PDB file of C-alpha atoms and ligand atoms in Angstrom:
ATOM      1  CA  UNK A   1      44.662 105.867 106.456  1.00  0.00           C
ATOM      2  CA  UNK A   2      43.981 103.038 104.604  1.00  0.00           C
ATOM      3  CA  UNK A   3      41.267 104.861 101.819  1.00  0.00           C
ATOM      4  CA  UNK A   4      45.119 106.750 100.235  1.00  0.00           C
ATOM      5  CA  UNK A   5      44.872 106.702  96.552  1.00  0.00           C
ATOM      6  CA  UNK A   6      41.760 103.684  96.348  1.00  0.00           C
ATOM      7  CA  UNK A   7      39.423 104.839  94.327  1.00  0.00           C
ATOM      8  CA  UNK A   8      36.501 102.577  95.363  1.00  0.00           C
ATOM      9  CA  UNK A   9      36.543 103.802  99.258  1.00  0.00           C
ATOM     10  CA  UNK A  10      33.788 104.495 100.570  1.00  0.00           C
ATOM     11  CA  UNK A  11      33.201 106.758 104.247  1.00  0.00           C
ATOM     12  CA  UNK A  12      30.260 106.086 105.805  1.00  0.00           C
ATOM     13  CA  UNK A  13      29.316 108.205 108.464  1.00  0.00           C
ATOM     14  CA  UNK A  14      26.398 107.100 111.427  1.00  0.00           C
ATOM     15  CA  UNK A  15      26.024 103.209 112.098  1.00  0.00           C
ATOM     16  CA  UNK A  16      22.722 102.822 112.569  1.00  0.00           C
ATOM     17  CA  UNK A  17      20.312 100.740 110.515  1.00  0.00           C
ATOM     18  CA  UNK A  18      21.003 102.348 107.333  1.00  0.00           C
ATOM     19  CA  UNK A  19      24.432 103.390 107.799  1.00  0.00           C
ATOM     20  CA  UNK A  20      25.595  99.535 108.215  1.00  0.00           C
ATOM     21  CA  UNK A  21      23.452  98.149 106.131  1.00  0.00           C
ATOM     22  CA  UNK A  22      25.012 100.221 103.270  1.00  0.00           C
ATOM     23  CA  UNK A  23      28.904  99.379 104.766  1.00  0.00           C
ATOM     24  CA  UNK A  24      28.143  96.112 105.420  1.00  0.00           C
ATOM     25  CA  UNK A  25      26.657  95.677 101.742  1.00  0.00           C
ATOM     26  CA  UNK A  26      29.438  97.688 100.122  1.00  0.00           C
ATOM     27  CA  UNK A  27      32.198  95.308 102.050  1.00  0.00           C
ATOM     28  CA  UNK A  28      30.722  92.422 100.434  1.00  0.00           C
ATOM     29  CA  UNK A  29      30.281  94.048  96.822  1.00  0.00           C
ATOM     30  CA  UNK A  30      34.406  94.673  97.495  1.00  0.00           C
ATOM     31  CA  UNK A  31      34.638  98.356  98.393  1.00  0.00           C
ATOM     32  CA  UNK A  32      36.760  99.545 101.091  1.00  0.00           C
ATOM     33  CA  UNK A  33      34.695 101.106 103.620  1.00  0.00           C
ATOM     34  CA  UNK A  34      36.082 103.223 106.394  1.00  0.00           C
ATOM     35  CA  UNK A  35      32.926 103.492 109.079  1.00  0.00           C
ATOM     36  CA  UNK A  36      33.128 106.661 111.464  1.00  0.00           C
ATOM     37  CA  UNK A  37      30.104 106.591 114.479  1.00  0.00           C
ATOM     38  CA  UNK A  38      30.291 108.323 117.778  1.00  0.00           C
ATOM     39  CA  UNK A  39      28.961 105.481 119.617  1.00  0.00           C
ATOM     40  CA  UNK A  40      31.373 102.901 121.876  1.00  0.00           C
ATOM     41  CA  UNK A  41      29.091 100.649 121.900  1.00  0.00           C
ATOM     42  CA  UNK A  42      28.377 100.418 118.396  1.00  0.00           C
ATOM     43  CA  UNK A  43      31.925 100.715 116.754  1.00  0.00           C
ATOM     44  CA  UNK A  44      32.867  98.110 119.352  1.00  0.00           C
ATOM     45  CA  UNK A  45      29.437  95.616 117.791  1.00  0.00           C
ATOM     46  CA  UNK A  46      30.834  97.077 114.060  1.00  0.00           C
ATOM     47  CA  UNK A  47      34.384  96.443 113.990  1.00  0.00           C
ATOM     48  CA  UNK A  48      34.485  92.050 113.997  1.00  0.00           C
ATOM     49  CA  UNK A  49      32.077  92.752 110.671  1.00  0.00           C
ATOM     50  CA  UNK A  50      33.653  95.545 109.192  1.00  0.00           C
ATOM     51  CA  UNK A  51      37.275  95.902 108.258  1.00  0.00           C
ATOM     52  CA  UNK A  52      37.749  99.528 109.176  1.00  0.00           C
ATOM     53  CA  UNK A  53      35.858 101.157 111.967  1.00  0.00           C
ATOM     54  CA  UNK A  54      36.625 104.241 113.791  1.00  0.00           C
ATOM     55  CA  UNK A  55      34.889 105.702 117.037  1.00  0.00           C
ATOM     56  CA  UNK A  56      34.880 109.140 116.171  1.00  0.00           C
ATOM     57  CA  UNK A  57      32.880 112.410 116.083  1.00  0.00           C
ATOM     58  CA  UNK A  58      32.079 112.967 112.558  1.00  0.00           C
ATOM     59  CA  UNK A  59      30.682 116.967 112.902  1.00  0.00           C
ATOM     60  CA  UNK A  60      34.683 117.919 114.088  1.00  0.00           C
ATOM     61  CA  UNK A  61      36.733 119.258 110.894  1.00  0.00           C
ATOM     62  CA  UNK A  62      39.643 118.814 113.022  1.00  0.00           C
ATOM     63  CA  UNK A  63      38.847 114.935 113.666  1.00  0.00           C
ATOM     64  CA  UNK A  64      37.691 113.941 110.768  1.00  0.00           C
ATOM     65  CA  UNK A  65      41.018 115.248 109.088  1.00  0.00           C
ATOM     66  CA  UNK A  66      42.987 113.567 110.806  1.00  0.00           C
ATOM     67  CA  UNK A  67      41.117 110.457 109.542  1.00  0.00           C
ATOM     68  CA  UNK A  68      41.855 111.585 105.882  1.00  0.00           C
ATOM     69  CA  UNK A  69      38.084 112.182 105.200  1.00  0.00           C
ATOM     70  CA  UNK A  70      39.703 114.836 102.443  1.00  0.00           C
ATOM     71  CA  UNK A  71      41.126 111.470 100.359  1.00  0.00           C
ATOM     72  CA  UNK A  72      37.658 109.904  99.496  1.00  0.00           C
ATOM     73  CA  UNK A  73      36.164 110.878  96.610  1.00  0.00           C
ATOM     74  CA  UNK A  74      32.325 109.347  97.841  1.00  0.00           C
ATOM     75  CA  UNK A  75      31.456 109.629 101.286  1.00  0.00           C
ATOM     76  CA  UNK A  76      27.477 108.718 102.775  1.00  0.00           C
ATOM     77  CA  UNK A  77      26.281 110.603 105.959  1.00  0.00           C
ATOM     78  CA  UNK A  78      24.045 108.016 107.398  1.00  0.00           C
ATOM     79  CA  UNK A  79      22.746 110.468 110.230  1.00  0.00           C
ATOM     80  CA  UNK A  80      18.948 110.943 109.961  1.00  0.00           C
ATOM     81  CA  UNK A  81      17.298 111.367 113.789  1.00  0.00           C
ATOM     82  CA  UNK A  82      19.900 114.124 114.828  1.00  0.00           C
ATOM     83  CA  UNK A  83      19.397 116.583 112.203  1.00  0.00           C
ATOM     84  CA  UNK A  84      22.084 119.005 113.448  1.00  0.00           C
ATOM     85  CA  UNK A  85      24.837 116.488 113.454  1.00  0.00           C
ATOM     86  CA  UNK A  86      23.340 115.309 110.141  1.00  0.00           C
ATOM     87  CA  UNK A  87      23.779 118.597 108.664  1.00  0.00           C
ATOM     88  CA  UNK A  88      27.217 119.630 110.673  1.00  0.00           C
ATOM     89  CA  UNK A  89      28.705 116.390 109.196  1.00  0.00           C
ATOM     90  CA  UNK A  90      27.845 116.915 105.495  1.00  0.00           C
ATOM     91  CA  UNK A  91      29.491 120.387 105.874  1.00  0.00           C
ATOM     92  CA  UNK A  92      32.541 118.765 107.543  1.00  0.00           C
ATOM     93  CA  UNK A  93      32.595 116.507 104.216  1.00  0.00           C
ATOM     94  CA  UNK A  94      32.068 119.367 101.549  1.00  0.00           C
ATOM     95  CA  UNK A  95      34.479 121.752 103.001  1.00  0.00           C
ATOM     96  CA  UNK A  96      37.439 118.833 103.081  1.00  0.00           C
ATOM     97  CA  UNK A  97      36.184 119.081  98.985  1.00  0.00           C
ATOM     98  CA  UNK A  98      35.436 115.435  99.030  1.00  0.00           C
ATOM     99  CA  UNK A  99      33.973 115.231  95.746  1.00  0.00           C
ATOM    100  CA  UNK A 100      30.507 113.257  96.076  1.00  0.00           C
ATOM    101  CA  UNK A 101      28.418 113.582  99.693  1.00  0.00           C
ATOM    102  CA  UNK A 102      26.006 111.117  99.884  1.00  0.00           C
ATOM    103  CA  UNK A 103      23.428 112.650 103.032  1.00  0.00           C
ATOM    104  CA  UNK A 104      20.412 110.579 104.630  1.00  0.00           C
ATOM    105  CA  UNK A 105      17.333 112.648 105.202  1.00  0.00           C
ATOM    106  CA  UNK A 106      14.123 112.223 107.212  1.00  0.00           C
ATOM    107  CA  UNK A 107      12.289 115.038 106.082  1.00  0.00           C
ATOM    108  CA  UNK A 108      11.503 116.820 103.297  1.00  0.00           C
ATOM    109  CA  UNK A 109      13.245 119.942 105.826  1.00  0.00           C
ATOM    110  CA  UNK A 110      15.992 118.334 106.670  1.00  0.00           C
ATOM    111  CA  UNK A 111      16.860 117.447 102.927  1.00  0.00           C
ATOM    112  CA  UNK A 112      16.224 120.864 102.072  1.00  0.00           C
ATOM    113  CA  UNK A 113      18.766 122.239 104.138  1.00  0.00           C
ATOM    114  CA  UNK A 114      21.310 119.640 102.947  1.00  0.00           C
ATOM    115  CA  UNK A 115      20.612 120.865  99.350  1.00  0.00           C
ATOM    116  CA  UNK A 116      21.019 124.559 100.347  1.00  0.00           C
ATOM    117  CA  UNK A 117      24.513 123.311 102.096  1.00  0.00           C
ATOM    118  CA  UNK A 118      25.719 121.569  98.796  1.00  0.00           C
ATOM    119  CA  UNK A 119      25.278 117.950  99.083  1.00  0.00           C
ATOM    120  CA  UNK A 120      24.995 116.201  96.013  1.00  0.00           C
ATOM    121  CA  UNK A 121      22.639 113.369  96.359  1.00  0.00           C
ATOM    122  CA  UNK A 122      19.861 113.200  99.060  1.00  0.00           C
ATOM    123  CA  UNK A 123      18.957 109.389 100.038  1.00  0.00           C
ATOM    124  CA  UNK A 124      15.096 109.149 101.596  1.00  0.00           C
ATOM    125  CA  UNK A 125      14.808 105.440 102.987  1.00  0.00           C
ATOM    126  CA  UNK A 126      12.142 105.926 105.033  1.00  0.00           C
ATOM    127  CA  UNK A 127      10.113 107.842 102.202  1.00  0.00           C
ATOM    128  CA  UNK A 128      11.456 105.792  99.049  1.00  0.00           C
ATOM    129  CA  UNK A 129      10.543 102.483 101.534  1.00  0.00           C
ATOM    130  CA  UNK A 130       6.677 103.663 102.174  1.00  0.00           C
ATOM    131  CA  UNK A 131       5.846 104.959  98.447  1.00  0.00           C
ATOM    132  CA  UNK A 132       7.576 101.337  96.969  1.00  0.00           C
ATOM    133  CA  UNK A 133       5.010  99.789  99.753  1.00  0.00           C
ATOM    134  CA  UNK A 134       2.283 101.371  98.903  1.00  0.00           C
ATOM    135  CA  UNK A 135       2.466 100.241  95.312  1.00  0.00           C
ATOM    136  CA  UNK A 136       3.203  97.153  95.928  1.00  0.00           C
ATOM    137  CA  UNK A 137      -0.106  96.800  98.604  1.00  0.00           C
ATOM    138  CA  UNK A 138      -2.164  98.517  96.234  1.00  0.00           C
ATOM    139  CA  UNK A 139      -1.501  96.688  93.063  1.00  0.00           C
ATOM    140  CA  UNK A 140      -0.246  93.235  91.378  1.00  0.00           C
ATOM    141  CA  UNK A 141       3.374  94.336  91.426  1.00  0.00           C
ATOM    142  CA  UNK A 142       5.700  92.018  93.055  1.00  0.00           C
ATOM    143  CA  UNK A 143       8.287  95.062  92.800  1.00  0.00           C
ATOM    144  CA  UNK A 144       8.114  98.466  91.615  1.00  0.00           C
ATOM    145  CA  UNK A 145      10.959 101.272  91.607  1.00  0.00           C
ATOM    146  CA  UNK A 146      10.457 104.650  90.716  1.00  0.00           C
ATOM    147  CA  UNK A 147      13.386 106.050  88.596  1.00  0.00           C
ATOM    148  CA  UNK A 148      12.482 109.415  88.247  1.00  0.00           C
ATOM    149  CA  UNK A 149       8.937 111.038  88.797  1.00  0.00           C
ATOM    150  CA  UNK A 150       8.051 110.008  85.136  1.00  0.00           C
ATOM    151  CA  UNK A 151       9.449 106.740  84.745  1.00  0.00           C
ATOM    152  CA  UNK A 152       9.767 103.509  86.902  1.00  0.00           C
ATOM    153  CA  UNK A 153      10.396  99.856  86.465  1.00  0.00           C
ATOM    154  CA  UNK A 154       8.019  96.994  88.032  1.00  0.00           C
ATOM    155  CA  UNK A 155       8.229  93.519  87.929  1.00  0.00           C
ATOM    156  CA  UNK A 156       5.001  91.438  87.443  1.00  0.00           C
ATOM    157  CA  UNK A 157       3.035  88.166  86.391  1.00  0.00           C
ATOM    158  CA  UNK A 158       2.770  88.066  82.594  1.00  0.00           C
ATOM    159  CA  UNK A 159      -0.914  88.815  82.428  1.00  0.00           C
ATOM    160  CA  UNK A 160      -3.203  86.349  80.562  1.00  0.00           C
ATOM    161  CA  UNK A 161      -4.518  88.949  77.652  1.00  0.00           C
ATOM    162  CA  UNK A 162      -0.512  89.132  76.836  1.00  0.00           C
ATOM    163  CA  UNK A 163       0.557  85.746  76.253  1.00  0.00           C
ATOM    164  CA  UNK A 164       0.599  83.938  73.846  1.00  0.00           C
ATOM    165  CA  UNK A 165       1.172  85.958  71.009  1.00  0.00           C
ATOM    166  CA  UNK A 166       4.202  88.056  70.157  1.00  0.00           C
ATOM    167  CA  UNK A 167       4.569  91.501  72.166  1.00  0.00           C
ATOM    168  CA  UNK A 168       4.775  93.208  68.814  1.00  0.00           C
ATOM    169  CA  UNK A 169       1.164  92.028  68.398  1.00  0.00           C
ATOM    170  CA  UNK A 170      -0.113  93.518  71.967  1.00  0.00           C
ATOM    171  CA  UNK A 171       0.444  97.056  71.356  1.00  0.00           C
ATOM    172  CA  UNK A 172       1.145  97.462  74.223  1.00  0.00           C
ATOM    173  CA  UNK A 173       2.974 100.412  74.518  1.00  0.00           C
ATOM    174  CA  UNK A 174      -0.137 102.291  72.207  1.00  0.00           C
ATOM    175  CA  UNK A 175      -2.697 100.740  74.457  1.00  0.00           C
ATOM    176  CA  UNK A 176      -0.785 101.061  77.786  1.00  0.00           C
ATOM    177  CA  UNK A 177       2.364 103.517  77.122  1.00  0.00           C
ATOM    178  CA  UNK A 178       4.608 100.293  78.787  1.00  0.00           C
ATOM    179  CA  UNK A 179       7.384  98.282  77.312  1.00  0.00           C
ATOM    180  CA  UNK A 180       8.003  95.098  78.702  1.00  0.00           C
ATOM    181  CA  UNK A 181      11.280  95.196  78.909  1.00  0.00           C
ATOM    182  CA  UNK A 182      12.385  91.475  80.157  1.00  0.00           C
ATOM    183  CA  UNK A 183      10.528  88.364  80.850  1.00  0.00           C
ATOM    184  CA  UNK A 184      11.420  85.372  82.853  1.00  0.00           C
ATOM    185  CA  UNK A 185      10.281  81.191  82.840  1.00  0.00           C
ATOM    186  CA  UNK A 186       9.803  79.642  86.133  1.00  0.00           C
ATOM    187  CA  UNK A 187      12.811  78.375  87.044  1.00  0.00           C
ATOM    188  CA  UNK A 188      14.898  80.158  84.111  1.00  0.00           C
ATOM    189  CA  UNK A 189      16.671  83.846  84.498  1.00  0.00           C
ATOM    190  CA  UNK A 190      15.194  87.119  83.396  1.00  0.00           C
ATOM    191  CA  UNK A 191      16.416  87.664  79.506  1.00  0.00           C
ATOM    192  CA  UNK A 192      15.521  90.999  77.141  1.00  0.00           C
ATOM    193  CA  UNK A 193      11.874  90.997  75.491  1.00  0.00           C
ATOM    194  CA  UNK A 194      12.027  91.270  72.342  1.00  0.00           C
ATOM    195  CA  UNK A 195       9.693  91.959  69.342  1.00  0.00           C
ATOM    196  CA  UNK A 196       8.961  88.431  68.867  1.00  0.00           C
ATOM    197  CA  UNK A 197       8.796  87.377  72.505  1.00  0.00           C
ATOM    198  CA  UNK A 198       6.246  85.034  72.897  1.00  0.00           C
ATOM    199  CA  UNK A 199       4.597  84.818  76.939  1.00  0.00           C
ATOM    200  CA  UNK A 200       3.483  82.114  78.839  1.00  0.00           C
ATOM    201  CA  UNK A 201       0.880  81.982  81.765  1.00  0.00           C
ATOM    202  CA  UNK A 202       3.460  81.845  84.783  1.00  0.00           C
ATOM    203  CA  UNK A 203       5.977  83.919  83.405  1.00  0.00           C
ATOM    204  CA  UNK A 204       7.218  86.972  85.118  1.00  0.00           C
ATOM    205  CA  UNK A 205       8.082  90.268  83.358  1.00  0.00           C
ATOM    206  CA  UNK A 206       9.962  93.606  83.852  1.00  0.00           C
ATOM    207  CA  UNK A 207       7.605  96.355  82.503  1.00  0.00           C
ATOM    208  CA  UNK A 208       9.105 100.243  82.120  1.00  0.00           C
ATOM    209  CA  UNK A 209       7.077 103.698  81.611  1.00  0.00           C
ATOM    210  CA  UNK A 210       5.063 106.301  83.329  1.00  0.00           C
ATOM    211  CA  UNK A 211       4.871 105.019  87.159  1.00  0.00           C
ATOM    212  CA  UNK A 212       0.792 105.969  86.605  1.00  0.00           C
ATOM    213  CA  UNK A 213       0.775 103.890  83.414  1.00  0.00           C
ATOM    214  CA  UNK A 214       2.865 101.060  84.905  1.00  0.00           C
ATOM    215  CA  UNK A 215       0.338 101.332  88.158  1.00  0.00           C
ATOM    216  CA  UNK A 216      -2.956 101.008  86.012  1.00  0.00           C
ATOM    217  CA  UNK A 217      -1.524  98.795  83.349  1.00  0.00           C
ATOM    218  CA  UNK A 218      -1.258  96.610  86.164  1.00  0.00           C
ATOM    219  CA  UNK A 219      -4.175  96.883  87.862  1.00  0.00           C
ATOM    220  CA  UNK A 220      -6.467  96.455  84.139  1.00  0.00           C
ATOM    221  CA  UNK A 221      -5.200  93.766  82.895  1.00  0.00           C
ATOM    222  CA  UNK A 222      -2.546  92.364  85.690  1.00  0.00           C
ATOM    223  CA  UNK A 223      -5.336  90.218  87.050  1.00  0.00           C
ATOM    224  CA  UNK A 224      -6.525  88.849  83.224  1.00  0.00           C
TER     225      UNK A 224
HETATM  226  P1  ADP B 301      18.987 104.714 111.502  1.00  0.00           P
HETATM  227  O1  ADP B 301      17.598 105.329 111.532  1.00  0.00           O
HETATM  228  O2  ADP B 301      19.441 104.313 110.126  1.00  0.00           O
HETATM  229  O3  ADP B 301      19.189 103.622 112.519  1.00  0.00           O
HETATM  230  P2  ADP B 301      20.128 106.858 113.071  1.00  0.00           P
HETATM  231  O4  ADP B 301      19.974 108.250 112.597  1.00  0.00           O
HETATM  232  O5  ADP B 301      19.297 106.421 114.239  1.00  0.00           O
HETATM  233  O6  ADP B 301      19.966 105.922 111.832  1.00  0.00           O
HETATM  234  O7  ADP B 301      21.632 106.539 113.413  1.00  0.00           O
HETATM  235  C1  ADP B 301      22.588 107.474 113.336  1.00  0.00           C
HETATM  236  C2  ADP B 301      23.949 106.931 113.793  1.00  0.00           C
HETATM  237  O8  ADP B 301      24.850 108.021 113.645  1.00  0.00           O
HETATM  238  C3  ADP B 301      23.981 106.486 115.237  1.00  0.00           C
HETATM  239  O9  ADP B 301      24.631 105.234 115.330  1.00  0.00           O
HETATM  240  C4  ADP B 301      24.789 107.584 115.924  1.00  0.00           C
HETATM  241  O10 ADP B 301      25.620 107.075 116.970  1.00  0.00           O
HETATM  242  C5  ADP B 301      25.646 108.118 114.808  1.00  0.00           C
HETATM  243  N1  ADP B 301      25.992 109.516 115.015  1.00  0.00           N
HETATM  244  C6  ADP B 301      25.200 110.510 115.459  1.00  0.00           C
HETATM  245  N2  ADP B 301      25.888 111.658 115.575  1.00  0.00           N
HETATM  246  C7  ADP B 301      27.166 111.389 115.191  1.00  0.00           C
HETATM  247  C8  ADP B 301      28.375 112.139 115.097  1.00  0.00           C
HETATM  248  N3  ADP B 301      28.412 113.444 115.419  1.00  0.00           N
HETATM  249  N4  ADP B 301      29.490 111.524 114.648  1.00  0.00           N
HETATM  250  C9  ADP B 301      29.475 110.223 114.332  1.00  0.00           C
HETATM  251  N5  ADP B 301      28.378 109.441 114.396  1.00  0.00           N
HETATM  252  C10 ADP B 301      27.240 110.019 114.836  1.00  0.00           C
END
């Protein structure tokens, strides 16, 4: 196969909304992606887009070995409404020793298991998708990502009591516990705040720190 001795192949495992979005976008950042589904239909829609698609049924040791699945290094199991092939096809991965398993979860359950089997990273669209929603309905972020469950990145309108003045001056991180950490003119590109950055009114900025400081920094003063 094709994925011999390349170091940026990717498998991808289940082509379904997630699983091609993620080949589709790793094609175009230049990976080489080898897609495995079980569906005709689907591998036949697949393969004009993507170089390397295989009809195939990912939960068979015996198949997917024959497909070199044991020569990636990162492989994604994109499987999330049939938990049992989900969890069949991660174990397929880990026992060819492919170093990194990537597994797509629905439930908390289902990623449980997958821990308990060995995976190493579980992905939660569904769940990552609603919680980044709900900020973004509930507050003035125009995005917000959670990094970890203490810190996460947002991306805002400079608020009014901010500009103006030089960010060293706005104590903000004292007063809020953010750091703005870059700021963008309209029509210009997002560069590193600094001590002496000075905001304008129609700016946007990157703000870092707690995800409940980032959330009410936001909401007190976002609107000012
Ligand atoms: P999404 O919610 O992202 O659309 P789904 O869980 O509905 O994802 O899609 C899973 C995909 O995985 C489907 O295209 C399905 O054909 C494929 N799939 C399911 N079981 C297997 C299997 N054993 N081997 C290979 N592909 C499979």
């Amino acid at each position: 196969m094709a994925s011999r001795h390349r170091e940026d192949a990717v498998l991808v495992i289940g082509l379904g909304r997630f699983g091609s979005t993620l080949a589709e976008t790793l094609q175009g950042l230049g990976h080489h992606v080898v897609a495995v589904d079980s569906n005709h239909d689907l591998v036949q829609r697949w393969s004009g887009k993507l170089t390397h698609v295989v009809e195939a049924d990912a939960t068979s040791e015996e198949v997917m070995r024959q497909l070199g699945a044991h020569e990636f290094r990162q492989a994604v199991v994109a499987i999330g409404t049939g938990i049992e092939a989900s969890v069949l096809a991660t174990g397929v991965l880990l026992d060819l020793s492919v170093a990194e398993v990537w597994s797509k979860a629905i439930t908390r359950e289902h990623g449980r298991i997958l821990e308990r089997i060995g995976v190493n990273h579980v992905v939660y669209p569904e769940r990552d998708a609603g919680e980044r929603v709900a900020h973004l309905l509930t507050g003035r972020l125009i995005d917000f990502l959670e990094l970890d469950d203490n810190y996460a990145i947002a991306k805002l309108r400079a608020p009014r009591a901010i500009c103006g003045r030089a960010l060293e001056k706005t104590a903000l991180r004292s007063r809020y516990g953010i750091t703005i950490v870059g700021a963008k003119k309209p029509g210009g590109e997002f560069t590193h705040a600094e001590a002496g950055t000075v905001l304008d009114v129609g700016d946007l900025v990157v703000i870092a720190g707690r995800p409940d400081r980032v959330e009410s920094f936001a909401a007190e003063i976002g609107g000012s």
